[in-house]
Short mmCIF file of C-alpha atoms and ligand atoms in Angstrom, two decimals:
data_model
loop_
_atom_site.label_atom_id
_atom_site.label_comp_id
_atom_site.label_asym_id
_atom_site.label_seq_id
_atom_site.Cartn_x
_atom_site.Cartn_y
_atom_site.Cartn_z
CA UNK A 240 132.71 57.06 72.30
CA UNK A 241 135.05 58.86 74.66
CA UNK A 242 136.42 56.56 77.31
CA UNK A 243 134.74 57.83 80.41
CA UNK A 244 136.38 59.03 83.55
CA UNK A 245 134.61 56.17 85.29
CA UNK A 246 136.53 53.67 83.12
CA UNK A 247 139.81 55.16 84.21
CA UNK A 248 138.87 55.13 87.88
CA UNK A 249 137.72 51.52 87.69
CA UNK A 250 140.87 50.52 85.85
CA UNK A 251 143.13 52.10 88.41
CA UNK A 252 141.17 50.76 91.35
CA UNK A 253 140.72 47.25 90.12
CA UNK A 254 144.35 46.29 89.74
CA UNK A 255 143.97 44.96 93.24
CA UNK A 256 140.62 44.25 94.85
CA UNK A 257 141.00 43.80 98.60
CA UNK A 258 144.57 42.63 98.06
CA UNK A 259 143.65 40.19 95.28
CA UNK A 260 144.54 40.29 91.60
CA UNK A 261 141.70 39.47 89.22
CA UNK A 262 142.37 37.18 86.24
CA UNK A 263 139.91 36.85 83.37
CA UNK A 264 139.92 34.89 80.10
CA UNK A 265 137.10 34.95 77.54
CA UNK A 266 135.48 32.42 75.28
CA UNK A 267 133.18 34.15 72.80
CA UNK A 268 130.76 32.49 70.41
CA UNK A 269 130.24 34.60 67.34
CA UNK A 270 127.49 33.33 65.07
CA UNK A 271 128.74 33.57 61.51
CA UNK A 272 126.56 35.48 59.07
CA UNK A 273 126.17 32.75 56.47
CA UNK A 274 122.84 32.13 54.71
CA UNK A 275 122.98 28.40 55.34
CA UNK A 276 124.26 26.16 58.11
CA UNK A 277 127.80 25.02 58.64
CA UNK A 278 127.30 21.43 57.44
CA UNK A 279 123.93 21.56 55.68
CA UNK A 280 121.91 23.72 53.30
CA UNK A 281 119.17 24.62 55.78
CA UNK A 282 118.76 28.40 56.31
CA UNK A 283 120.06 30.12 59.45
CA UNK A 284 117.54 33.01 59.69
CA UNK A 285 116.47 33.88 63.23
CA UNK A 286 112.94 33.64 64.62
CA UNK A 287 111.25 31.09 62.32
CA UNK A 288 108.57 28.63 63.49
CA UNK A 289 110.24 25.78 65.46
CA UNK A 290 111.75 23.02 63.32
CA UNK A 291 111.03 24.68 59.98
CA UNK A 292 114.72 25.30 59.33
CA UNK A 293 116.22 21.94 60.11
CA UNK A 294 116.98 19.44 57.36
CA UNK A 295 117.85 15.77 57.59
CA UNK A 296 121.48 16.55 58.50
CA UNK A 297 120.44 18.87 61.36
CA UNK A 298 117.96 16.27 62.59
CA UNK A 299 120.79 13.69 62.57
CA UNK A 300 118.82 11.23 60.48
CA UNK A 301 120.82 8.06 59.85
CA UNK A 302 122.83 8.02 56.66
CA UNK A 303 123.20 11.79 56.33
CA UNK A 304 126.63 13.31 55.95
CA UNK A 305 127.94 16.79 56.81
CA UNK A 306 129.35 18.99 54.03
CA UNK A 307 131.53 21.94 54.99
CA UNK A 308 130.15 25.43 54.19
CA UNK A 309 132.91 27.40 52.47
CA UNK A 310 131.41 30.72 53.56
CA UNK A 311 131.91 29.79 57.22
CA UNK A 312 135.57 28.98 56.58
CA UNK A 313 136.10 32.29 54.78
CA UNK A 314 134.65 34.17 57.71
CA UNK A 315 137.05 32.37 60.06
CA UNK A 316 139.94 33.33 57.77
CA UNK A 317 138.76 36.95 57.82
CA UNK A 318 138.77 37.06 61.61
CA UNK A 319 142.24 35.52 61.68
CA UNK A 320 143.52 38.13 59.25
CA UNK A 321 141.87 40.93 61.23
CA UNK A 322 143.56 39.85 64.45
CA UNK A 323 147.00 38.97 63.11
CA UNK A 324 146.53 35.25 63.74
CA UNK A 325 147.98 32.28 61.92
CA UNK A 326 145.53 30.57 59.57
CA UNK A 327 146.21 26.87 59.92
CA UNK A 328 146.93 25.36 56.49
CA UNK A 329 145.32 22.18 57.78
CA UNK A 330 142.84 21.94 60.63
CA UNK A 331 140.70 19.09 61.84
CA UNK A 332 137.05 18.71 62.87
CA UNK A 333 136.41 16.68 65.97
CA UNK A 334 133.40 15.19 67.67
CA UNK A 335 132.67 16.52 71.14
CA UNK A 336 130.50 13.83 72.64
CA UNK A 337 127.76 14.54 75.16
CA UNK A 338 124.11 13.76 75.65
CA UNK A 339 121.51 16.47 75.63
CA UNK A 340 117.99 16.50 74.18
CA UNK A 341 118.79 19.42 71.85
CA UNK A 342 121.72 17.50 70.34
CA UNK A 343 120.24 14.56 68.42
CA UNK A 344 123.59 13.35 67.00
CA UNK A 345 124.94 12.84 70.52
CA UNK A 346 127.98 14.92 69.62
CA UNK A 347 128.79 18.44 68.49
CA UNK A 348 131.12 18.91 65.54
CA UNK A 349 133.86 21.28 66.69
CA UNK A 350 137.61 21.64 66.34
CA UNK A 351 139.83 20.48 69.14
CA UNK A 352 143.49 19.69 68.65
CA UNK A 353 144.04 21.72 65.49
CA UNK A 354 141.82 24.83 65.22
CA UNK A 355 141.62 26.90 62.04
CA UNK A 356 142.73 30.19 63.66
CA UNK A 357 145.72 30.24 66.01
CA UNK A 358 147.18 33.10 68.06
CA UNK A 359 146.65 36.77 67.28
CA UNK A 360 145.52 39.58 69.54
CA UNK A 361 142.93 42.24 70.21
CA UNK A 362 144.14 45.76 70.99
CA UNK A 363 142.06 48.48 72.57
CA UNK A 364 142.14 51.40 74.96
CA UNK A 365 140.92 51.25 78.53
CA UNK A 366 140.67 54.91 79.43
CA UNK A 367 143.87 56.20 77.87
CA UNK A 368 145.84 53.04 78.55
CA UNK A 369 146.52 50.70 75.64
CA UNK A 370 145.76 47.04 76.28
CA UNK A 371 146.56 43.90 74.34
CA UNK A 372 144.67 40.66 74.90
CA UNK A 373 146.24 37.62 73.26
CA UNK A 374 144.16 34.96 71.60
CA UNK A 375 144.78 31.29 72.04
CA UNK A 376 142.66 30.25 69.10
CA UNK A 377 139.40 30.54 67.22
CA UNK A 378 137.71 27.39 66.04
CA UNK A 379 134.72 26.55 63.89
CA UNK A 380 131.85 24.58 65.35
CA UNK A 381 128.13 24.01 65.04
CA UNK A 382 125.50 25.32 67.43
CA UNK A 383 123.04 23.00 69.17
CA UNK A 384 119.23 23.22 69.11
CA UNK A 385 117.11 24.70 71.86
CA UNK A 386 114.82 23.27 74.51
CA UNK A 387 111.60 25.27 74.72
CA UNK A 388 109.98 24.95 78.11
CA UNK A 389 106.23 25.32 77.60
CA UNK A 390 105.36 25.84 81.25
CA UNK A 391 101.66 26.30 80.57
CA UNK A 392 101.30 22.73 79.36
CA UNK A 393 104.08 21.36 81.55
CA UNK A 394 106.07 20.10 78.60
CA UNK A 395 109.39 20.80 76.95
CA UNK A 396 109.74 20.89 73.20
CA UNK A 397 112.86 20.69 71.07
CA UNK A 398 113.48 23.28 68.36
CA UNK A 399 116.28 22.29 66.00
CA UNK A 400 116.26 25.48 63.90
CA UNK A 401 119.51 26.59 65.53
CA UNK A 402 121.15 23.15 65.23
CA UNK A 403 124.07 23.40 62.82
CA UNK A 404 124.28 27.19 62.84
CA UNK A 405 127.94 28.12 62.25
CA UNK A 406 129.86 29.48 65.23
CA UNK A 407 133.36 30.73 65.65
CA UNK A 408 134.53 30.26 69.24
CA UNK A 409 137.20 32.83 70.03
CA UNK A 410 139.35 32.00 73.06
CA UNK A 411 141.71 34.42 74.84
CA UNK A 412 144.64 33.89 77.14
CA UNK A 413 143.83 34.79 80.75
CA UNK A 414 145.16 38.31 80.07
CA UNK A 415 142.49 40.59 81.55
CA UNK A 416 142.80 42.06 85.02
CA UNK A 417 139.48 43.77 85.73
CA UNK A 418 135.82 43.65 84.75
CA UNK A 419 136.24 46.99 82.98
CA UNK A 420 139.06 45.57 80.88
CA UNK A 421 136.99 42.47 80.10
CA UNK A 422 134.05 44.57 78.93
CA UNK A 423 136.36 46.78 76.85
CA UNK A 424 137.81 43.64 75.24
CA UNK A 425 134.35 42.28 74.46
CA UNK A 426 133.29 45.61 72.96
CA UNK A 427 136.40 45.73 70.80
CA UNK A 428 135.92 42.16 69.58
CA UNK A 429 132.25 42.95 68.87
CA UNK A 430 133.37 46.00 66.90
CA UNK A 431 135.78 43.93 64.83
CA UNK A 432 133.42 41.06 63.94
CA UNK A 433 130.68 43.48 62.91
CA UNK A 434 133.14 45.77 61.10
CA UNK A 435 134.42 42.95 58.90
CA UNK A 436 130.85 41.66 58.60
CA UNK A 437 131.36 38.05 59.69
CA UNK A 438 128.71 38.31 62.45
CA UNK A 439 125.65 40.54 62.80
CA UNK A 440 126.59 41.18 66.45
CA UNK A 441 122.99 41.00 67.64
CA UNK A 442 123.46 40.17 71.31
CA UNK A 443 119.77 39.87 72.17
CA UNK A 444 119.35 37.17 69.53
CA UNK A 445 122.47 35.42 70.82
CA UNK A 446 124.65 36.11 67.78
CA UNK A 447 127.50 37.24 70.04
CA UNK A 448 127.69 35.62 73.47
CA UNK A 449 130.56 35.55 75.89
CA UNK A 450 131.69 33.14 78.59
CA UNK A 451 133.89 34.85 81.18
CA UNK A 452 136.40 32.70 83.07
CA UNK A 453 137.17 34.44 86.34
CA UNK A 454 139.66 33.71 89.08
CA UNK A 455 141.45 35.69 91.77
CA UNK A 456 144.86 35.30 93.38
CA UNK A 457 147.25 37.06 95.68
CA UNK A 458 149.83 38.91 93.55
CA UNK A 459 152.74 36.68 92.58
CA UNK A 460 150.87 33.43 93.24
CA UNK A 461 150.04 30.92 90.50
CA UNK A 462 146.65 31.23 88.78
CA UNK A 463 143.68 30.59 91.03
CA UNK A 464 140.87 28.17 90.28
CA UNK A 465 138.43 29.69 87.78
CA UNK A 466 134.69 29.69 87.50
CA UNK A 467 133.15 30.20 84.07
CA UNK A 468 130.17 32.54 83.74
CA UNK A 469 128.19 31.30 80.75
CA UNK A 470 126.33 33.10 77.99
CA UNK A 471 126.72 36.76 78.84
CA UNK A 472 124.77 38.54 76.14
CA UNK A 473 124.82 42.17 77.24
CA UNK A 474 127.76 44.38 78.16
CA UNK A 475 125.91 45.64 81.22
CA UNK A 476 125.26 42.15 82.61
CA UNK A 477 128.82 41.18 81.73
CA UNK A 478 130.21 43.87 84.02
CA UNK A 479 127.71 43.11 86.80
CA UNK A 480 128.26 39.36 86.61
CA UNK A 481 132.04 39.60 86.70
CA UNK A 482 132.00 42.12 89.55
CA UNK A 483 129.67 39.90 91.56
CA UNK A 484 131.80 36.83 90.84
CA UNK A 485 135.01 38.59 91.92
CA UNK A 486 133.48 39.66 95.22
CA UNK A 487 132.00 36.22 95.79
CA UNK A 488 135.31 34.42 95.19
CA UNK A 489 137.25 36.78 97.46
CA UNK A 490 134.72 36.31 100.23
CA UNK A 491 134.92 32.51 99.89
CA UNK A 492 138.72 32.61 100.11
CA UNK A 493 138.66 35.08 103.00
CA UNK A 494 136.27 32.71 104.81
CA UNK A 495 138.79 29.91 104.33
CA UNK A 496 136.92 27.98 101.63
CA UNK A 497 138.55 26.83 98.38
CA UNK A 498 137.05 27.73 95.00
CA UNK A 499 135.68 24.74 93.08
CA UNK A 500 136.03 24.90 89.31
CA UNK A 501 132.48 25.33 88.04
CA UNK A 502 130.23 26.65 85.33
CA UNK A 503 127.91 29.35 86.64
CA UNK A 504 124.97 31.35 85.33
CA UNK A 505 124.28 35.00 86.00
CA UNK A 506 120.77 35.90 87.05
CA UNK A 507 120.08 39.53 86.06
CA UNK A 508 117.08 39.68 88.40
CA UNK A 509 119.10 38.93 91.53
CA UNK A 510 122.46 40.18 90.23
CA UNK A 511 124.04 36.93 91.43
CA UNK A 512 125.93 34.07 89.84
CA UNK A 513 124.88 30.52 90.68
CA UNK A 514 126.73 27.24 90.01
CA UNK A 515 125.12 25.19 87.24
CA UNK A 516 127.46 22.22 87.23
CA UNK A 517 130.96 21.49 88.39
CA UNK A 518 133.04 21.88 85.30
CA UNK A 519 133.78 18.86 83.16
CA UNK A 520 137.23 18.32 81.66
CA UNK A 521 138.03 17.91 77.99
CA UNK A 522 138.51 14.18 78.70
CA UNK A 523 134.81 13.89 79.59
CA UNK A 524 133.89 14.69 76.01
CA UNK A 525 135.91 11.89 74.42
CA UNK A 526 137.00 14.11 71.56
CA UNK A 527 138.12 12.34 68.41
CA UNK A 528 138.56 13.43 64.77
CA UNK A 529 135.25 13.28 62.88
CA UNK A 530 135.56 10.48 60.32
CA UNK A 531 132.77 12.06 58.22
CA UNK A 532 134.79 15.22 57.46
CA UNK A 533 138.17 15.44 55.76
CA UNK A 534 140.74 17.80 57.29
CA UNK A 535 140.08 21.42 56.40
CA UNK A 536 142.86 22.43 54.01
CA UNK A 537 143.38 26.13 53.37
CA UNK A 538 145.87 26.98 50.64
CA UNK A 539 147.86 30.22 50.88
CA UNK A 540 146.15 31.47 47.69
CA UNK A 541 142.76 31.13 49.34
CA UNK A 542 143.94 33.23 52.29
CA UNK A 543 145.27 35.85 49.86
CA UNK A 544 142.02 35.92 47.91
CA UNK A 545 140.10 36.51 51.14
CA UNK A 546 142.59 39.16 52.26
CA UNK A 547 142.34 41.12 49.03
CA UNK A 548 138.54 41.21 49.22
CA UNK A 549 138.47 42.50 52.82
CA UNK A 550 137.60 46.07 53.79
CA UNK A 551 140.19 48.19 55.54
CA UNK A 552 140.47 47.00 59.13
CA UNK A 553 139.99 49.32 62.09
CA UNK A 554 143.62 48.88 63.17
CA UNK A 555 144.92 49.58 59.66
CA UNK A 556 142.58 52.53 59.29
CA UNK A 557 143.74 53.94 62.65
CA UNK A 558 147.38 53.65 61.57
CA UNK A 559 146.52 55.44 58.32
CA UNK A 560 144.70 58.22 60.21
CA UNK A 561 147.75 58.67 62.43
CA UNK A 562 150.17 58.73 59.49
CA UNK A 563 148.15 60.73 56.95
CA UNK A 564 146.43 63.19 59.26
CA UNK A 565 149.03 63.55 62.01
CA UNK A 566 146.65 62.33 64.71
CA UNK A 567 147.79 60.69 67.93
CA UNK A 568 147.42 56.93 68.22
CA UNK A 569 144.71 57.48 70.83
CA UNK A 570 142.69 59.88 68.67
CA UNK A 571 143.02 57.65 65.62
CA UNK A 572 141.78 54.68 67.64
CA UNK A 573 138.81 56.63 68.99
CA UNK A 574 137.85 57.74 65.50
CA UNK A 575 137.84 54.17 64.25
CA UNK A 576 135.45 52.88 66.92
CA UNK A 577 132.90 52.32 64.20
CA UNK A 578 132.84 52.59 60.44
CA UNK A 579 130.26 55.36 60.73
CA UNK A 580 132.42 57.57 62.95
CA UNK A 581 135.42 56.96 60.70
CA UNK A 582 133.43 57.85 57.59
CA UNK A 583 132.10 61.01 59.26
CA UNK A 584 135.61 62.06 60.23
CA UNK A 585 137.01 61.44 56.75
CA UNK A 586 134.15 63.24 55.01
CA UNK A 587 134.50 66.31 57.24
CA UNK A 588 138.29 66.30 56.93
CA UNK A 589 138.18 66.06 53.16
CA UNK A 590 135.77 68.98 53.04
CA UNK A 591 137.82 71.37 55.20
CA UNK A 592 141.36 69.98 55.26
CA UNK A 593 141.66 70.30 59.04
CA UNK A 594 141.98 66.77 60.47
CA UNK A 595 143.09 67.81 63.94
CA UNK A 596 140.31 70.33 64.44
CA UNK A 597 137.73 67.92 63.02
CA UNK A 598 139.03 65.17 65.31
CA UNK A 599 138.85 67.45 68.36
CA UNK A 600 135.32 68.54 67.53
CA UNK A 601 134.06 65.01 66.91
CA UNK A 602 135.62 63.60 70.06
CA UNK A 603 134.69 66.63 72.15
CA UNK A 604 131.59 68.66 71.45
CA UNK A 605 129.89 66.30 68.99
CA UNK A 606 130.28 63.12 70.99
CA UNK A 607 129.37 64.90 74.24
CA UNK A 608 126.05 65.90 72.68
CA UNK A 609 125.53 62.43 71.18
CA UNK A 610 126.27 60.74 74.51
CA UNK A 611 123.81 63.02 76.29
CA UNK A 612 121.15 62.00 73.78
CA UNK A 613 122.28 58.33 73.94
CA UNK A 614 122.56 58.43 70.18
CA UNK A 615 125.34 57.35 67.87
CA UNK A 616 126.82 59.19 64.94
CA UNK A 617 124.30 57.82 62.45
CA UNK A 618 121.67 59.86 64.34
CA UNK A 619 123.82 63.01 64.47
CA UNK A 620 121.71 65.99 63.35
CA UNK A 621 124.82 67.83 62.17
CA UNK A 622 126.23 66.44 58.92
CA UNK A 623 129.94 65.98 58.23
CA UNK A 624 129.67 68.79 55.67
CA UNK A 625 128.23 71.14 58.29
CA UNK A 626 130.93 70.28 60.81
CA UNK A 627 133.50 70.95 58.09
CA UNK A 628 131.94 74.39 57.52
CA UNK A 629 132.09 75.14 61.21
CA UNK A 630 135.72 74.09 61.44
CA UNK A 631 136.56 76.16 58.35
CA UNK A 632 135.08 79.24 60.03
CA UNK A 633 137.20 78.67 63.13
CA UNK A 634 140.26 78.10 61.02
CA UNK A 635 139.85 81.26 58.91
CA UNK A 636 139.33 83.33 62.05
CA UNK A 637 135.67 84.21 61.41
CA UNK A 638 134.55 82.83 64.76
CA UNK A 639 136.13 81.84 68.06
CA UNK A 640 135.87 78.37 69.58
CA UNK A 641 133.36 79.72 71.98
CA UNK A 642 131.17 81.13 69.22
CA UNK A 643 131.54 77.85 67.31
CA UNK A 644 130.02 75.99 70.25
CA UNK A 645 127.02 78.33 70.09
CA UNK A 646 126.70 77.72 66.34
CA UNK A 647 126.80 73.96 66.97
CA UNK A 648 124.02 74.30 69.54
CA UNK A 649 121.80 76.02 67.00
CA UNK A 650 122.67 73.55 64.24
CA UNK A 651 121.88 70.68 66.56
CA UNK A 652 118.28 71.73 66.96
CA UNK A 653 117.89 73.32 63.52
CA UNK A 654 119.89 71.10 61.18
CA UNK A 655 118.47 72.85 58.11
CA UNK A 656 120.22 76.12 58.89
CA UNK A 657 123.75 76.84 57.70
CA UNK A 658 126.84 77.77 59.66
CA UNK A 659 127.23 81.13 57.94
CA UNK A 660 123.57 82.05 58.43
CA UNK A 661 123.79 81.30 62.15
CA UNK A 662 127.00 83.33 62.53
CA UNK A 663 125.29 86.23 60.78
CA UNK A 664 121.99 85.97 62.66
CA UNK A 665 123.65 85.73 66.09
CA UNK A 666 126.33 88.32 65.33
CA UNK A 667 129.11 85.92 66.26
CA UNK A 668 131.75 87.18 63.85
CA UNK A 669 135.07 87.87 65.48
CA UNK A 670 136.32 91.39 65.31
CA UNK A 671 138.95 91.41 62.59
CA UNK A 672 139.26 95.16 62.37
CA UNK A 673 142.64 95.78 64.04
CA UNK A 674 141.99 99.50 64.30
CA UNK A 675 138.79 99.06 66.32
CA UNK A 676 140.41 96.40 68.44
CA UNK A 677 143.44 98.60 69.13
CA UNK A 678 141.09 101.31 70.39
CA UNK A 679 139.48 98.93 72.87
CA UNK A 680 142.92 97.73 74.00
CA UNK A 681 144.08 101.29 74.60
CA UNK A 682 140.94 102.09 76.58
CA UNK A 683 141.32 99.00 78.75
CA UNK A 684 145.01 99.70 79.40
CA UNK A 685 144.20 103.24 80.42
CA UNK A 686 141.43 102.11 82.77
CA UNK A 687 143.50 99.38 84.47
CA UNK A 688 146.88 100.83 85.40
CA UNK A 689 147.23 98.45 88.32
CA UNK A 690 147.10 95.34 86.09
CA UNK A 691 149.53 96.94 83.66
CA UNK A 692 151.94 97.66 86.48
CA UNK A 693 151.65 94.11 87.84
CA UNK A 694 152.30 92.62 84.43
CA UNK A 695 155.35 94.79 83.96
CA UNK A 696 156.56 93.71 87.41
CA UNK A 697 156.57 90.12 86.15
CA UNK A 698 153.12 88.83 87.11
CA UNK A 699 152.08 86.99 83.93
CA UNK A 700 148.60 86.39 85.32
CA UNK A 701 147.83 90.07 85.21
CA UNK A 702 147.65 89.72 81.43
CA UNK A 703 144.66 87.40 81.74
CA UNK A 704 142.71 90.04 83.58
CA UNK A 705 143.42 92.50 80.78
CA UNK A 706 142.49 89.98 78.06
CA UNK A 707 139.25 89.37 79.92
CA UNK A 708 138.42 93.08 80.00
CA UNK A 709 139.14 93.44 76.30
CA UNK A 710 137.04 90.42 75.34
CA UNK A 711 134.25 91.93 77.39
CA UNK A 712 134.72 95.30 75.73
CA UNK A 713 134.42 93.62 72.31
CA UNK A 714 131.32 91.66 73.39
CA UNK A 715 133.31 88.48 72.99
CA UNK A 716 133.99 89.12 69.34
CA UNK A 717 137.68 89.87 69.55
CA UNK A 718 140.03 87.13 68.46
CA UNK A 719 141.77 86.07 71.70
CA UNK A 720 145.04 85.33 69.88
CA UNK A 721 145.00 88.76 68.27
CA UNK A 722 144.23 90.38 71.62
CA UNK A 723 147.17 88.61 73.19
CA UNK A 724 149.51 89.65 70.40
CA UNK A 725 148.36 93.27 70.56
CA UNK A 726 148.69 93.43 74.33
CA UNK A 727 152.18 91.99 74.33
CA UNK A 728 153.18 94.47 71.64
CA UNK A 729 151.84 97.41 73.61
CA UNK A 730 153.22 96.30 76.95
CA UNK A 731 156.63 95.29 75.66
P1 ADP B 476 138.73 24.62 78.75
O1 ADP B 476 139.32 23.28 78.84
O2 ADP B 476 137.62 24.83 79.68
O3 ADP B 476 138.44 25.08 77.36
P2 ADP B 476 140.97 26.41 78.65
O4 ADP B 476 142.28 26.14 79.28
O5 ADP B 476 140.86 26.29 77.18
O6 ADP B 476 139.88 25.55 79.34
O7 ADP B 476 140.55 27.86 79.07
C1 ADP B 476 139.32 28.39 78.78
C2 ADP B 476 139.37 29.85 79.09
O8 ADP B 476 139.61 30.08 80.46
C3 ADP B 476 140.45 30.61 78.34
O9 ADP B 476 139.91 31.84 77.91
C4 ADP B 476 141.51 30.84 79.39
O10 ADP B 476 142.21 32.04 79.15
C5 ADP B 476 140.69 30.97 80.64
N1 ADP B 476 141.39 30.58 81.86
C6 ADP B 476 142.15 29.50 82.05
N2 ADP B 476 142.61 29.47 83.30
C7 ADP B 476 142.13 30.55 83.94
C8 ADP B 476 142.24 31.08 85.27
N3 ADP B 476 142.92 30.45 86.22
N4 ADP B 476 141.59 32.23 85.54
C9 ADP B 476 140.88 32.87 84.61
N5 ADP B 476 140.74 32.42 83.36
C10 ADP B 476 141.35 31.28 83.01
MG1 MG B 477 136.76 25.99 76.41
#
């Protein structure tokens, strides 16, 4: 959850790669989580026997007509609202014409000139730097079928189960400047679509797939020619593919060759990108408005109805955390990385009333342990109520931060124990008896006249040595703040 040091290094380094600026724009296909297809009633469930989930419309039988699925439109509206976009009051479906065996109609129904979602932006942190990536648009379209290559019989079959599955294609401006930024954008977008529940986000099953458009240029020059890396469906491959592509393009240019606009595929086995086809232009698709579908009209009331039924968005929740709990923008953003983390934070905060301490502990000690175990908060052995207990014991002075870390360690492996029982069993209580503490302080002062003298001569560091001695004398149970106060009193 914490942005790693590596992120920051990459971000700083990648502003210029070998004297080139990297430019990246994304096109992401999010499969919408409707029960049925975008223009037919066939189910969209993943993994069924080939061609068992395709009806006459999906098979493009003559005489069939598409009927718009309202649920798909509502999900597009939700994304638009989540990203501060304009929801077009009237948008138009168009036919994108091309021939391919998995596309029996001979065209894909998409939106071209007037998409349903226009503008908007995605905001996220890269390291501790805030980034904004602007959207051009998001449009509704249908997915195509799949060719299944049955190598063992030397034949290819067509599975039309996926034909007509609703997609929202989300297109950014070429705003990103490094592979790390591109991956952070994709993660943020993934977080948002799953948070609002319009897409299940399953990347292995292809529910969320990204095309990365990559170009390089010398700073100040116009945009370079881009190549589009298709169908990136893991964050790891995304980073590898873009990094490879950047290096490849720079080498081509350095060798005096021009970049040809192309569509490329990333091969995870070789770690290389390879051109699939030189890129076609929009004109090649002969787009025209689909005469079978009326324009999509979205009244303002419909948008409002959708808005009022939506859950609190991560951005809104982060702003609320900052305002209500006095957290920094950065902390609030980190704590709204997932609904689960946010819920954990709120539950612990409500139980102990210490938002800042809870935030520090979640982002520090808790997430460090979760990262080490490659687990997320849903697998956290320490409940929000237990963390609240721990924080309450730090706050009321029962234990020091250091002791609290030890309690957390025990809780982590023995989640059935309680904070108070662990403090008791391990004797971690801070010394709150001022009389006993004063005695230790006096003894340490008497035994270390040199440090006392140095401190009085103006060497502030000499105090640390004395604090250290006293903490040692109290077996770590003295309250460091109290020790400091006492020392300053006595040495004043
Ligand atoms: P297409 O006609 O292929 O849809 P677009 O102009 O819509 O082309 O751009 C597609 C994507 O490519 C967008 O995300 C856009 O930001 C990005 N893009 C456009 N030009 C460049 C470039 N020179 N370098 C990197 N990305 C680019
Ligand atoms: Mg495009």
